[in-house]
Amino acid sequence: MFTGKTRNLGVMGWPVEHSLSPAMQNAALEKAGMDYAYIALPVPSQHLEKAVEGLKALGFCGWNVTIPHKTAIMRFMDEVDSSAKMIGAVNTVVNKDGKLKGFNTDAVGFLRGLEHSNFKAAGKNAVILGAGGAARAVIWGLCQVRVSNITLGVRNPKKAEAMAELFRGYTNVAVFNWGDEGFRNALKDAELLVNTTPLGMSPNVDGIPPVEMELLPKTALVYDIIYTPEETKLLRAAGRLGYSVVNGEYMLAGQGAEAFRMWTGMTPDENLMRRVLRESLISQNG
Ligand code: NAP
């Protein structure tokens, strides 16, 4: 039950009614016995600054940020954490005594999927498909756990090159078109393949990145950060070839769990968060 003492959290986006975060966070808050309410905060872009000021005035403890505000909100923060700067986006705001600090928990979320798979990335070679916003979080996560080499396989190497350059002070990053011989060679040496493109995401479930997966060593882990469908065509093919696989649910629940920790100082039940996510996706998509 909400009372006069209930503390406020939410997710700011536009549109935001399909966000899975309210169901996931409220389930975790209730399980932890915490007196917080987490609500959807629909904010059109032209009202972003006023909305941030409003939440600050209302004493919100913090909130998540989703499309289209993840980059635009950075200029309204009192401080932006270094990971959020590297990723170029804020997905979590913490209000500490009226000062707003922006964080990005996607890299931590991504690493939760590796932990779940018992995959130790230090010293290993990774191939990442795609070089958009999510890829930046994946690369930054892999830099944190000291991966040795990252190869980006993309359709547009020129565009990806600028992004790769941002991370070269942290690890080796090569960029190839995924039809290049250099990309095939990287696959042969890779211990981890991560798909960050939307190829295979609902409703286009027949999509699959154009990759000769069988070139990967048999011990490689195939990680698709897509979470709907639960098993993409890429993961199904990888499973059939005998690779270990992990889907995007771990990243999605993991980023939420990290935000929960930042706001409350408590560790949530992440299994429950994943279960609620899956149930919400099933009820949304039928
Ligand atoms: P984004 O910024 O639009 O980047 C998408 C990347 O995929 C770009 O490099 C883009 O290439 C490439 N791409 C898109 N369509 C392609 C196609 N038809 N053929 C080849 N390459 C294509 O998107 P994002 O925010 O990074 O999100 C990407 C995916 O990650 C989505 O499926 C999203 O659901 C998922 N995601 C999951 C989580 C999670 O928590 N599990 C979090 C964030 C995102 P160009 O640059 O050439 O266009």
Coordinates of C-alpha atoms and ligand atoms in Angstrom, one line a residue:
M1 CA 0.0 0.0 0.0
F2 CA 1.3 3.5 -0.8
T3 CA 1.3 6.0 2.0
G4 CA 2.5 9.6 2.6
K5 CA 6.0 8.1 3.2
T6 CA 6.2 6.2 -0.1
R7 CA 9.2 7.2 -2.2
N8 CA 9.0 7.8 -5.9
L9 CA 10.8 6.3 -8.9
G10 CA 9.9 5.9 -12.5
V11 CA 10.8 5.6 -16.2
M12 CA 10.9 8.6 -18.4
G13 CA 10.4 8.2 -22.2
W14 CA 8.1 8.9 -25.1
P15 CA 6.2 6.8 -25.7
V16 CA 6.6 4.8 -22.5
E17 CA 3.4 2.8 -22.1
H18 CA 5.1 -0.4 -23.4
S19 CA 8.0 -0.1 -21.0
L20 CA 8.5 -3.3 -19.0
S21 CA 10.3 -1.5 -16.2
P22 CA 7.3 -0.6 -14.0
A23 CA 6.3 -4.3 -13.8
M24 CA 9.9 -5.5 -13.2
Q25 CA 10.9 -2.8 -10.7
N26 CA 7.6 -2.8 -8.7
A27 CA 7.8 -6.6 -8.3
A28 CA 11.4 -6.4 -7.1
L29 CA 10.5 -3.5 -4.7
E30 CA 7.6 -5.4 -3.3
K31 CA 9.6 -8.5 -2.8
A32 CA 12.3 -6.5 -1.0
G33 CA 9.6 -5.0 1.2
M34 CA 10.6 -1.5 0.2
D35 CA 8.2 1.5 0.4
Y36 CA 8.7 2.8 -3.1
A37 CA 6.4 3.3 -6.2
Y38 CA 7.8 3.1 -9.7
I39 CA 5.6 4.6 -12.4
A40 CA 5.7 5.4 -16.2
L41 CA 6.6 9.0 -16.9
P42 CA 5.5 10.0 -20.4
V43 CA 7.5 13.1 -21.4
P44 CA 7.6 14.5 -25.0
S45 CA 11.0 15.9 -26.1
Q46 CA 10.0 19.5 -25.9
H47 CA 9.1 19.1 -22.2
L48 CA 12.2 17.2 -21.1
E49 CA 13.9 20.1 -19.3
K50 CA 10.7 21.0 -17.4
A51 CA 10.0 17.4 -16.6
V52 CA 13.5 16.9 -15.1
E53 CA 13.1 20.1 -13.0
G54 CA 9.6 18.8 -11.9
L55 CA 10.9 15.5 -10.7
K56 CA 13.6 17.2 -8.8
A57 CA 11.1 19.5 -7.2
L58 CA 8.9 16.6 -6.3
G59 CA 11.8 14.9 -4.6
F60 CA 11.9 11.7 -6.8
C61 CA 14.7 9.5 -5.6
G62 CA 15.6 8.7 -9.2
W63 CA 14.3 7.4 -12.5
N64 CA 15.2 5.4 -15.6
V65 CA 15.5 7.1 -18.9
T66 CA 14.6 5.5 -22.2
I67 CA 14.1 6.5 -25.9
P68 CA 14.2 9.3 -27.0
H69 CA 15.8 11.0 -24.0
K70 CA 18.9 9.0 -23.1
T71 CA 21.4 11.4 -24.7
A72 CA 19.4 14.6 -24.5
I73 CA 19.0 14.3 -20.7
M74 CA 22.7 14.5 -20.1
R75 CA 22.8 18.3 -20.3
F76 CA 20.2 18.6 -17.5
M77 CA 22.3 16.5 -15.0
D78 CA 24.4 18.1 -12.3
E79 CA 27.0 15.4 -12.9
V80 CA 27.4 12.5 -15.4
D81 CA 29.2 9.4 -14.4
S82 CA 32.2 8.3 -16.5
S83 CA 30.5 5.1 -17.9
A84 CA 27.5 7.1 -19.1
K85 CA 30.0 9.5 -20.8
M86 CA 31.7 6.6 -22.6
I87 CA 28.4 5.0 -23.6
G88 CA 27.1 8.5 -24.6
A89 CA 23.8 8.0 -22.9
V90 CA 22.2 8.1 -19.4
N91 CA 19.6 5.4 -18.5
T92 CA 19.5 6.0 -14.8
V93 CA 19.3 9.2 -12.7
V94 CA 20.0 9.3 -9.0
N95 CA 18.7 12.3 -7.0
K96 CA 21.1 12.8 -4.1
D97 CA 20.1 15.7 -1.9
G98 CA 18.7 17.6 -4.8
K99 CA 21.8 16.9 -7.1
L100 CA 21.0 14.8 -10.1
K101 CA 23.7 12.3 -11.3
G102 CA 23.3 10.4 -14.6
F103 CA 24.5 6.8 -14.9
N104 CA 24.4 4.1 -17.5
T105 CA 23.8 0.6 -16.2
D106 CA 23.6 -1.2 -19.6
A107 CA 27.3 -2.3 -19.5
V108 CA 26.8 -3.9 -16.1
G109 CA 23.6 -5.5 -17.4
F110 CA 25.4 -6.9 -20.3
L111 CA 28.0 -8.4 -18.1
R112 CA 25.3 -10.2 -16.0
G113 CA 24.6 -12.4 -19.1
L114 CA 28.3 -13.4 -19.2
E115 CA 28.3 -14.1 -15.5
H116 CA 25.2 -16.3 -15.9
S117 CA 27.0 -18.2 -18.7
N118 CA 30.1 -18.6 -16.5
F119 CA 32.1 -16.8 -19.2
K120 CA 35.3 -15.1 -18.1
A121 CA 36.1 -12.5 -20.7
A122 CA 39.6 -11.4 -19.5
G123 CA 42.2 -11.9 -22.2
K124 CA 39.7 -13.2 -24.7
N125 CA 38.7 -12.2 -28.3
A126 CA 35.2 -10.9 -28.9
V127 CA 33.3 -10.2 -32.1
I128 CA 30.4 -7.8 -31.9
L129 CA 27.8 -7.5 -34.7
G130 CA 26.6 -3.9 -35.1
A131 CA 27.9 -0.6 -33.8
G132 CA 24.9 1.4 -32.5
G133 CA 23.9 2.6 -29.1
A134 CA 23.7 -0.8 -27.5
A135 CA 27.1 -1.8 -28.9
R136 CA 28.7 1.1 -27.1
A137 CA 27.5 -0.4 -23.8
V138 CA 28.6 -3.9 -24.7
I139 CA 32.1 -2.6 -25.7
W140 CA 32.4 -0.6 -22.5
G141 CA 31.4 -3.7 -20.5
L142 CA 34.0 -5.8 -22.2
C143 CA 36.6 -3.1 -21.6
Q144 CA 35.8 -3.3 -17.8
V145 CA 36.5 -7.0 -17.7
R146 CA 39.7 -6.7 -19.8
V147 CA 38.8 -8.4 -22.9
S148 CA 41.9 -8.5 -25.2
N149 CA 40.5 -7.8 -28.7
I150 CA 37.2 -6.7 -30.0
T151 CA 36.2 -6.9 -33.7
L152 CA 33.2 -5.1 -34.9
G153 CA 31.4 -6.7 -37.8
V154 CA 29.1 -4.1 -39.5
R155 CA 27.5 -3.2 -42.8
N156 CA 29.0 0.3 -42.7
P157 CA 32.6 0.3 -41.4
K158 CA 33.2 4.0 -42.0
K159 CA 30.4 4.9 -39.5
A160 CA 31.6 2.3 -37.0
E161 CA 35.2 3.4 -37.2
A162 CA 34.4 6.7 -35.4
M163 CA 32.8 4.8 -32.5
A164 CA 35.7 2.2 -32.4
E165 CA 38.2 5.0 -31.9
L166 CA 36.5 6.1 -28.7
F167 CA 37.5 2.8 -27.0
R168 CA 41.0 2.3 -28.4
G169 CA 42.6 3.7 -25.3
Y170 CA 41.0 0.7 -23.4
T171 CA 41.4 -2.3 -25.6
N172 CA 42.1 -3.3 -29.3
V173 CA 39.2 -2.6 -31.5
A174 CA 39.1 -3.6 -35.2
V175 CA 36.3 -2.8 -37.7
F176 CA 35.3 -4.9 -40.7
N177 CA 32.5 -5.2 -43.1
W178 CA 31.0 -8.6 -42.3
G179 CA 31.8 -9.8 -45.8
D180 CA 35.6 -9.1 -45.4
E181 CA 38.2 -11.8 -45.1
G182 CA 39.5 -10.1 -42.0
F183 CA 36.1 -10.6 -40.4
R184 CA 36.1 -14.3 -41.2
N185 CA 39.5 -14.6 -39.6
A186 CA 38.3 -12.8 -36.5
L187 CA 35.4 -15.2 -36.2
K188 CA 37.9 -18.2 -36.3
D189 CA 39.7 -16.7 -33.3
A190 CA 36.6 -15.5 -31.3
E191 CA 35.6 -16.9 -27.9
L192 CA 32.5 -14.6 -27.8
L193 CA 30.1 -13.5 -30.5
V194 CA 27.6 -10.7 -29.5
N195 CA 24.7 -9.6 -31.7
T196 CA 23.8 -6.0 -31.1
T197 CA 21.9 -5.4 -34.4
P198 CA 18.1 -5.7 -34.4
L199 CA 18.2 -8.5 -37.0
G200 CA 15.9 -11.2 -35.7
M201 CA 14.0 -9.0 -33.3
S202 CA 10.1 -9.3 -33.2
P203 CA 8.2 -8.8 -35.5
N204 CA 11.0 -9.6 -38.0
V205 CA 11.8 -12.9 -36.4
D206 CA 13.2 -14.4 -39.6
G207 CA 16.1 -11.9 -39.6
I208 CA 19.6 -13.2 -38.8
P209 CA 23.0 -11.4 -39.1
P210 CA 24.9 -12.6 -42.2
V211 CA 27.6 -14.4 -40.3
E212 CA 29.3 -17.8 -40.9
M213 CA 28.8 -18.9 -37.4
E214 CA 30.3 -22.3 -37.9
L215 CA 33.7 -20.6 -38.2
L216 CA 33.6 -19.9 -34.5
P217 CA 35.5 -22.3 -32.2
K218 CA 33.2 -24.8 -30.7
T219 CA 33.8 -23.4 -27.2
A220 CA 32.5 -20.0 -28.1
L221 CA 29.6 -18.3 -26.4
V222 CA 26.9 -16.7 -28.6
Y223 CA 25.1 -13.8 -27.0
D224 CA 22.2 -12.1 -28.6
I225 CA 21.1 -9.0 -26.7
I226 CA 17.7 -9.1 -28.3
Y227 CA 15.1 -10.2 -25.7
T228 CA 12.0 -10.6 -27.9
P229 CA 11.7 -13.3 -29.1
E230 CA 13.2 -15.3 -26.3
E231 CA 15.2 -17.4 -28.8
T232 CA 16.2 -15.5 -32.0
K233 CA 17.0 -17.3 -35.2
L234 CA 20.7 -16.6 -34.5
L235 CA 20.5 -18.3 -31.1
R236 CA 18.5 -21.2 -32.5
A237 CA 21.1 -21.8 -35.2
A238 CA 24.0 -21.5 -32.6
G239 CA 22.3 -23.9 -30.3
R240 CA 21.9 -26.4 -33.1
L241 CA 25.6 -26.1 -33.9
G242 CA 26.4 -26.9 -30.2
Y243 CA 27.4 -23.4 -29.0
S244 CA 26.5 -22.1 -25.6
V245 CA 24.0 -19.3 -25.9
V246 CA 22.5 -16.5 -23.9
N247 CA 19.7 -14.0 -24.7
G248 CA 19.1 -10.3 -23.9
E249 CA 16.9 -11.0 -20.8
Y250 CA 19.9 -11.0 -18.6
M251 CA 21.1 -7.6 -19.9
L252 CA 17.6 -6.1 -19.5
A253 CA 17.0 -7.4 -16.0
G254 CA 20.7 -6.7 -15.1
Q255 CA 20.5 -3.0 -16.0
G256 CA 17.3 -2.7 -14.0
A257 CA 18.8 -4.5 -11.0
E258 CA 21.9 -2.2 -11.0
A259 CA 19.6 0.9 -11.1
F260 CA 17.6 -0.6 -8.2
R261 CA 20.8 -1.0 -6.2
M262 CA 21.8 2.6 -6.9
W263 CA 18.4 4.0 -5.7
T264 CA 17.8 1.7 -2.7
G265 CA 21.3 0.4 -1.6
M266 CA 19.7 -3.1 -1.7
T267 CA 20.2 -6.1 -4.0
P268 CA 17.0 -7.1 -5.8
D269 CA 15.8 -10.6 -6.7
E270 CA 17.1 -10.6 -10.3
N271 CA 15.5 -14.0 -11.0
L272 CA 12.1 -12.5 -10.1
M273 CA 12.9 -9.5 -12.3
R274 CA 13.6 -11.7 -15.3
R275 CA 10.5 -13.8 -14.7
V276 CA 8.3 -10.7 -14.6
L277 CA 9.9 -9.4 -17.8
R278 CA 9.2 -12.6 -19.6
E279 CA 5.6 -12.7 -18.4
S280 CA 5.1 -9.1 -19.3
L281 CA 6.5 -9.7 -22.8
I282 CA 4.2 -12.7 -23.3
S283 CA 1.1 -10.7 -22.2
Q284 CA 2.1 -7.8 -24.5
N285 CA 2.9 -9.9 -27.5
G286 CA 0.3 -12.6 -27.0
Ligands
NAP1 P1 20.9 1.2 -33.0 O1 21.5 2.3 -32.2 O2 19.9 1.6 -34.1 O3 22.0 0.3 -33.7 C1 21.7 -0.8 -34.4 C2 23.0 -1.3 -35.1 O4 22.6 -2.4 -35.9 C3 23.7 -0.3 -36.0 O5 25.0 -0.6 -36.1 C4 23.0 -0.6 -37.4 O6 23.8 -0.3 -38.5 C5 22.8 -2.1 -37.3 N1 21.7 -2.6 -38.2 C6 20.4 -2.2 -38.0 N2 19.7 -2.8 -39.0 C7 20.6 -3.5 -39.7 C8 20.4 -4.3 -40.9 N3 19.2 -4.5 -41.5 N4 21.5 -4.9 -41.4 C9 22.7 -4.7 -40.8 N5 22.9 -3.9 -39.7 C10 21.9 -3.4 -39.2 O7 20.1 0.3 -32.0 P2 20.5 -0.1 -30.5 O8 19.9 0.8 -29.6 O9 22.0 -0.3 -30.5 O10 19.7 -1.5 -30.3 C11 20.0 -2.6 -31.1 C12 19.4 -3.9 -30.6 O11 19.8 -4.1 -29.2 C13 17.8 -3.9 -30.6 O12 17.4 -5.1 -31.0 C14 17.5 -3.7 -29.1 O13 16.3 -4.3 -28.7 C15 18.6 -4.4 -28.4 N6 18.9 -3.9 -27.1 C16 18.8 -4.8 -26.0 C17 19.0 -4.3 -24.8 C18 18.9 -5.3 -23.6 O14 18.9 -4.8 -22.4 N7 18.9 -6.6 -23.8 C19 19.4 -3.0 -24.5 C20 19.5 -2.1 -25.6 C21 19.3 -2.6 -26.9 P3 23.9 1.1 -39.2 O15 24.7 1.9 -38.2 O16 24.6 0.9 -40.4 O17 22.5 1.6 -39.3

